[in-house]
Amino acid sequence: MKTLLATTAAIGMMMAGILAATSHASEPAATPASPVYGVTLPQGYRQWELIAPALEDAPLNELRAVVGNAVAVDAYHRDSQPFPDGTVLVKLAWKRQPSAEFASATVPGAATTVQVMVKDSRKYAATGGWGFGRFVNGQPADEAQHRTCFACHEARAKGHDYVFTRYAP
Amino acid sequence: MKTLLATTAAIGMMMAGILAATSHASEPAATPASPVYGVTLPQGYRQWELIAPALEDAPLNELRAVVGNAVAVDAYHRDSQPFPDGTVLVKLAWKRQPSAEFASATVPGAATTVQVMVKDSRKYAATGGWGFGRFVNGQPADEAQHRTCFACHEARAKGHDYVFTRYAP
């Protein structure tokens, strides 16, 4: 079951990755909401504090960076889980590519997905208090993809309030 | 010559990486200045906007994130080089480690170095307008290491005002 869920999630993430590249820099004033959860891309997230970078190996081959709003950052600093209502985490992702200038370095290429987690313990009580949104080029992915989010977070990160990312020291 | 400089720089960076881990989270009120350049760790840099994440392969095996102050971010957004005086860039680095929860993911481990570039075209006229600082556990690396900074940036990133990192879209 765990494997099936993980596989489903991986396929969903891969599909999102294959779609056209997005630009994180251009944040529209109002963005469409994700299916299932009604989560939108938060305003100004590109300026939010870095929680941690990450690398995702093949088949995605992405560099990632998770950023958080002030509520999220404060919760991380207090090492306080569950995260309080109002926590918003955004994961930016880019295809990895070799640096043209430094052979041992890998740098971001085209943007792929922007993924959002919003904590609202009442609204999202059925999914651990979290609402999810996965966006490609500013547009939410389909319902099938959004059905995979919580299952994977529940299977693998329940002990950290369903959040994979730790604050990079 | 280029190879020698790059090798020297790599050894210097490796030495810094081998030293005790630092905590980026604990930023002292006043930090010692780097030799050669007199660059200090800027206050509040951990809250600065992400420019881009990166991965550095063996032997360093690090995840990195470059953040910039407002002057830097503005210059990136205008794609305007040379960077204006007052630009400050900070590169945070952590040992890479496999995620305990997601086999294909690599996440930050212990912090290694914090590296700073400060633009002051008059003060640092001899080094392309940039002053450099490399810190481990809040303490600057030695003079020998700081002698390697500009040579490597000059050899490899002169066409982008000596700055390797591009803004991740």
PDB file of C-alpha atoms in Angstrom, chain B:
ATOM      1  CA  MET B   1      47.619  28.519 -14.079  1.00  0.00           C
ATOM      2  CA  LYS B   2      43.836  28.397 -14.242  1.00  0.00           C
ATOM      3  CA  THR B   3      43.906  24.773 -13.142  1.00  0.00           C
ATOM      4  CA  LEU B   4      46.310  25.549 -10.333  1.00  0.00           C
ATOM      5  CA  LEU B   5      44.126  28.357  -9.064  1.00  0.00           C
ATOM      6  CA  ALA B   6      41.019  26.232  -9.268  1.00  0.00           C
ATOM      7  CA  THR B   7      42.752  23.410  -7.464  1.00  0.00           C
ATOM      8  CA  THR B   8      43.987  25.755  -4.775  1.00  0.00           C
ATOM      9  CA  ALA B   9      40.489  27.128  -4.365  1.00  0.00           C
ATOM     10  CA  ALA B  10      39.022  23.638  -4.196  1.00  0.00           C
ATOM     11  CA  ILE B  11      41.512  22.584  -1.538  1.00  0.00           C
ATOM     12  CA  GLY B  12      40.771  25.698   0.442  1.00  0.00           C
ATOM     13  CA  MET B  13      37.051  25.095   0.250  1.00  0.00           C
ATOM     14  CA  MET B  14      37.542  21.479   1.206  1.00  0.00           C
ATOM     15  CA  MET B  15      39.623  22.440   4.235  1.00  0.00           C
ATOM     16  CA  ALA B  16      36.923  24.830   5.313  1.00  0.00           C
ATOM     17  CA  GLY B  17      34.348  22.103   4.843  1.00  0.00           C
ATOM     18  CA  ILE B  18      36.281  19.652   6.968  1.00  0.00           C
ATOM     19  CA  LEU B  19      36.387  22.015   9.926  1.00  0.00           C
ATOM     20  CA  ALA B  20      33.724  21.882  12.590  1.00  0.00           C
ATOM     21  CA  ALA B  21      30.140  22.482  11.533  1.00  0.00           C
ATOM     22  CA  THR B  22      28.696  25.918  12.041  1.00  0.00           C
ATOM     23  CA  SER B  23      25.165  27.028  12.786  1.00  0.00           C
ATOM     24  CA  HIS B  24      23.821  29.595  10.354  1.00  0.00           C
ATOM     25  CA  ALA B  25      20.927  30.160  12.699  1.00  0.00           C
ATOM     26  CA  SER B  26      23.056  31.686  15.415  1.00  0.00           C
ATOM     27  CA  GLU B  27      24.285  34.959  14.041  1.00  0.00           C
ATOM     28  CA  PRO B  28      26.350  36.805  16.609  1.00  0.00           C
ATOM     29  CA  ALA B  29      25.827  40.543  16.964  1.00  0.00           C
ATOM     30  CA  ALA B  30      29.334  41.289  15.771  1.00  0.00           C
ATOM     31  CA  THR B  31      31.480  38.811  13.936  1.00  0.00           C
ATOM     32  CA  PRO B  32      35.199  38.892  13.229  1.00  0.00           C
ATOM     33  CA  ALA B  33      36.175  40.262   9.826  1.00  0.00           C
ATOM     34  CA  SER B  34      37.763  38.210   7.076  1.00  0.00           C
ATOM     35  CA  PRO B  35      41.488  38.648   6.443  1.00  0.00           C
ATOM     36  CA  VAL B  36      42.532  40.507   3.291  1.00  0.00           C
ATOM     37  CA  TYR B  37      39.050  42.033   2.789  1.00  0.00           C
ATOM     38  CA  GLY B  38      37.656  42.868   6.213  1.00  0.00           C
ATOM     39  CA  VAL B  39      34.273  41.398   5.318  1.00  0.00           C
ATOM     40  CA  THR B  40      31.936  40.397   8.158  1.00  0.00           C
ATOM     41  CA  LEU B  41      28.871  38.178   8.312  1.00  0.00           C
ATOM     42  CA  PRO B  42      25.960  40.516   7.606  1.00  0.00           C
ATOM     43  CA  GLN B  43      23.195  40.780  10.173  1.00  0.00           C
ATOM     44  CA  GLY B  44      20.023  38.896   9.326  1.00  0.00           C
ATOM     45  CA  TYR B  45      21.249  37.242   6.144  1.00  0.00           C
ATOM     46  CA  ARG B  46      19.412  34.011   6.966  1.00  0.00           C
ATOM     47  CA  GLN B  47      16.187  35.945   6.275  1.00  0.00           C
ATOM     48  CA  TRP B  48      17.340  37.301   2.907  1.00  0.00           C
ATOM     49  CA  GLU B  49      15.699  36.347  -0.354  1.00  0.00           C
ATOM     50  CA  LEU B  50      16.866  33.181  -2.040  1.00  0.00           C
ATOM     51  CA  ILE B  51      18.790  33.780  -5.240  1.00  0.00           C
ATOM     52  CA  ALA B  52      19.301  30.106  -6.061  1.00  0.00           C
ATOM     53  CA  PRO B  53      20.060  26.702  -4.573  1.00  0.00           C
ATOM     54  CA  ALA B  54      22.914  24.566  -5.894  1.00  0.00           C
ATOM     55  CA  LEU B  55      24.612  21.248  -5.420  1.00  0.00           C
ATOM     56  CA  GLU B  56      28.358  20.796  -5.185  1.00  0.00           C
ATOM     57  CA  ASP B  57      29.522  17.280  -6.023  1.00  0.00           C
ATOM     58  CA  ALA B  58      32.412  15.352  -4.475  1.00  0.00           C
ATOM     59  CA  PRO B  59      34.692  15.980  -2.764  1.00  0.00           C
ATOM     60  CA  LEU B  60      32.631  18.677  -1.055  1.00  0.00           C
ATOM     61  CA  ASN B  61      29.221  17.014  -1.398  1.00  0.00           C
ATOM     62  CA  GLU B  62      27.257  20.034  -0.350  1.00  0.00           C
ATOM     63  CA  LEU B  63      23.879  21.567  -0.839  1.00  0.00           C
ATOM     64  CA  ARG B  64      24.146  25.321  -1.170  1.00  0.00           C
ATOM     65  CA  ALA B  65      21.837  28.299  -1.181  1.00  0.00           C
ATOM     66  CA  VAL B  66      22.810  31.807  -2.177  1.00  0.00           C
ATOM     67  CA  VAL B  67      20.755  34.613  -0.663  1.00  0.00           C
ATOM     68  CA  GLY B  68      21.057  38.318  -1.363  1.00  0.00           C
ATOM     69  CA  ASN B  69      20.279  41.627   0.273  1.00  0.00           C
ATOM     70  CA  ALA B  70      17.762  44.025  -1.272  1.00  0.00           C
ATOM     71  CA  VAL B  71      20.389  45.686  -3.469  1.00  0.00           C
ATOM     72  CA  ALA B  72      21.405  42.302  -4.850  1.00  0.00           C
ATOM     73  CA  VAL B  73      17.849  41.149  -5.469  1.00  0.00           C
ATOM     74  CA  ASP B  74      16.995  44.376  -7.269  1.00  0.00           C
ATOM     75  CA  ALA B  75      20.048  44.039  -9.497  1.00  0.00           C
ATOM     76  CA  TYR B  76      19.122  40.470 -10.326  1.00  0.00           C
ATOM     77  CA  HIS B  77      15.568  41.462 -11.176  1.00  0.00           C
ATOM     78  CA  ARG B  78      16.799  44.168 -13.514  1.00  0.00           C
ATOM     79  CA  ASP B  79      19.415  41.722 -14.845  1.00  0.00           C
ATOM     80  CA  SER B  80      21.802  44.588 -14.312  1.00  0.00           C
ATOM     81  CA  GLN B  81      25.523  43.937 -14.121  1.00  0.00           C
ATOM     82  CA  PRO B  82      27.887  45.068 -12.793  1.00  0.00           C
ATOM     83  CA  PHE B  83      26.148  44.782  -9.440  1.00  0.00           C
ATOM     84  CA  PRO B  84      25.927  48.154  -7.676  1.00  0.00           C
ATOM     85  CA  ASP B  85      27.907  49.078  -4.597  1.00  0.00           C
ATOM     86  CA  GLY B  86      26.116  47.788  -1.539  1.00  0.00           C
ATOM     87  CA  THR B  87      25.332  44.422  -3.090  1.00  0.00           C
ATOM     88  CA  VAL B  88      25.868  41.619  -0.610  1.00  0.00           C
ATOM     89  CA  LEU B  89      25.569  37.945  -1.472  1.00  0.00           C
ATOM     90  CA  VAL B  90      25.804  35.139   1.055  1.00  0.00           C
ATOM     91  CA  LYS B  91      26.247  31.490   0.210  1.00  0.00           C
ATOM     92  CA  LEU B  92      25.182  29.002   2.855  1.00  0.00           C
ATOM     93  CA  ALA B  93      26.456  25.459   2.547  1.00  0.00           C
ATOM     94  CA  TRP B  94      25.573  22.179   4.182  1.00  0.00           C
ATOM     95  CA  LYS B  95      26.849  18.648   3.821  1.00  0.00           C
ATOM     96  CA  ARG B  96      24.429  16.726   1.620  1.00  0.00           C
ATOM     97  CA  GLN B  97      22.747  13.729   3.172  1.00  0.00           C
ATOM     98  CA  PRO B  98      20.073  11.308   2.023  1.00  0.00           C
ATOM     99  CA  SER B  99      16.584  12.035   3.248  1.00  0.00           C
ATOM    100  CA  ALA B 100      15.507   9.515   5.866  1.00  0.00           C
ATOM    101  CA  GLU B 101      11.967   9.671   4.493  1.00  0.00           C
ATOM    102  CA  PHE B 102      12.287   9.825   0.729  1.00  0.00           C
ATOM    103  CA  ALA B 103      14.917   7.673  -0.939  1.00  0.00           C
ATOM    104  CA  SER B 104      15.388   9.861  -4.006  1.00  0.00           C
ATOM    105  CA  ALA B 105      15.851  13.073  -2.006  1.00  0.00           C
ATOM    106  CA  THR B 106      19.026  14.708  -0.725  1.00  0.00           C
ATOM    107  CA  VAL B 107      18.688  17.178   2.115  1.00  0.00           C
ATOM    108  CA  PRO B 108      20.962  19.466   4.146  1.00  0.00           C
ATOM    109  CA  GLY B 109      23.060  17.948   6.900  1.00  0.00           C
ATOM    110  CA  ALA B 110      25.504  19.880   9.053  1.00  0.00           C
ATOM    111  CA  ALA B 111      26.312  23.426   8.038  1.00  0.00           C
ATOM    112  CA  THR B 112      29.817  23.865   6.661  1.00  0.00           C
ATOM    113  CA  THR B 113      30.752  27.314   5.390  1.00  0.00           C
ATOM    114  CA  VAL B 114      29.095  30.683   4.968  1.00  0.00           C
ATOM    115  CA  GLN B 115      30.670  32.712   2.190  1.00  0.00           C
ATOM    116  CA  VAL B 116      30.088  36.397   1.618  1.00  0.00           C
ATOM    117  CA  MET B 117      30.672  38.745  -1.318  1.00  0.00           C
ATOM    118  CA  VAL B 118      30.383  42.490  -0.771  1.00  0.00           C
ATOM    119  CA  LYS B 119      30.458  44.986  -3.635  1.00  0.00           C
ATOM    120  CA  ASP B 120      32.392  48.185  -3.033  1.00  0.00           C
ATOM    121  CA  SER B 121      33.954  49.285  -6.283  1.00  0.00           C
ATOM    122  CA  ARG B 122      36.415  51.663  -4.646  1.00  0.00           C
ATOM    123  CA  LYS B 123      37.444  49.703  -1.583  1.00  0.00           C
ATOM    124  CA  TYR B 124      37.861  46.501  -3.566  1.00  0.00           C
ATOM    125  CA  ALA B 125      38.982  47.987  -6.878  1.00  0.00           C
ATOM    126  CA  ALA B 126      41.854  45.505  -7.124  1.00  0.00           C
ATOM    127  CA  THR B 127      39.496  42.506  -7.011  1.00  0.00           C
ATOM    128  CA  GLY B 128      36.772  43.452  -9.432  1.00  0.00           C
ATOM    129  CA  GLY B 129      34.993  45.550  -6.824  1.00  0.00           C
ATOM    130  CA  TRP B 130      34.306  42.574  -4.595  1.00  0.00           C
ATOM    131  CA  GLY B 131      35.372  41.795  -1.061  1.00  0.00           C
ATOM    132  CA  PHE B 132      35.183  38.192   0.113  1.00  0.00           C
ATOM    133  CA  GLY B 133      34.650  36.443   3.401  1.00  0.00           C
ATOM    134  CA  ARG B 134      34.602  32.741   4.153  1.00  0.00           C
ATOM    135  CA  PHE B 135      33.355  31.758   7.579  1.00  0.00           C
ATOM    136  CA  VAL B 136      33.250  28.484   9.436  1.00  0.00           C
ATOM    137  CA  ASN B 137      31.301  28.381  12.650  1.00  0.00           C
ATOM    138  CA  GLY B 138      31.145  32.175  12.561  1.00  0.00           C
ATOM    139  CA  GLN B 139      34.916  32.517  12.332  1.00  0.00           C
ATOM    140  CA  PRO B 140      36.724  33.689   9.207  1.00  0.00           C
ATOM    141  CA  ALA B 141      38.973  31.251   7.383  1.00  0.00           C
ATOM    142  CA  ASP B 142      42.645  32.113   7.161  1.00  0.00           C
ATOM    143  CA  GLU B 143      44.385  34.517   4.817  1.00  0.00           C
ATOM    144  CA  ALA B 144      45.604  31.783   2.480  1.00  0.00           C
ATOM    145  CA  GLN B 145      42.045  30.712   1.776  1.00  0.00           C
ATOM    146  CA  HIS B 146      40.960  34.280   1.167  1.00  0.00           C
ATOM    147  CA  ARG B 147      43.762  34.720  -1.354  1.00  0.00           C
ATOM    148  CA  THR B 148      42.055  32.077  -3.515  1.00  0.00           C
ATOM    149  CA  CYS B 149      38.605  33.704  -3.758  1.00  0.00           C
ATOM    150  CA  PHE B 150      39.057  36.321  -6.429  1.00  0.00           C
ATOM    151  CA  ALA B 151      41.360  34.278  -8.632  1.00  0.00           C
ATOM    152  CA  CYS B 152      38.697  31.616  -9.072  1.00  0.00           C
ATOM    153  CA  HIS B 153      35.856  34.087  -9.573  1.00  0.00           C
ATOM    154  CA  GLU B 154      37.978  36.018 -12.065  1.00  0.00           C
ATOM    155  CA  ALA B 155      38.945  32.908 -14.010  1.00  0.00           C
ATOM    156  CA  ARG B 156      35.422  31.549 -14.259  1.00  0.00           C
ATOM    157  CA  ALA B 157      32.764  34.209 -13.763  1.00  0.00           C
ATOM    158  CA  LYS B 158      34.258  37.471 -15.000  1.00  0.00           C
ATOM    159  CA  GLY B 159      31.537  37.774 -17.650  1.00  0.00           C
ATOM    160  CA  HIS B 160      28.856  37.933 -14.944  1.00  0.00           C
ATOM    161  CA  ASP B 161      30.632  40.506 -12.792  1.00  0.00           C
ATOM    162  CA  TYR B 162      32.580  37.721 -11.045  1.00  0.00           C
ATOM    163  CA  VAL B 163      29.369  36.201  -9.656  1.00  0.00           C
ATOM    164  CA  PHE B 164      28.608  32.564 -10.399  1.00  0.00           C
ATOM    165  CA  THR B 165      25.018  32.470  -9.191  1.00  0.00           C
ATOM    166  CA  ARG B 166      22.037  33.404 -11.362  1.00  0.00           C
ATOM    167  CA  TYR B 167      18.588  34.117  -9.983  1.00  0.00           C
ATOM    168  CA  ALA B 168      16.510  30.925 -10.040  1.00  0.00           C
ATOM    169  CA  PRO B 169      13.361  31.696 -12.051  1.00  0.00           C
TER     170      PRO B 169
END
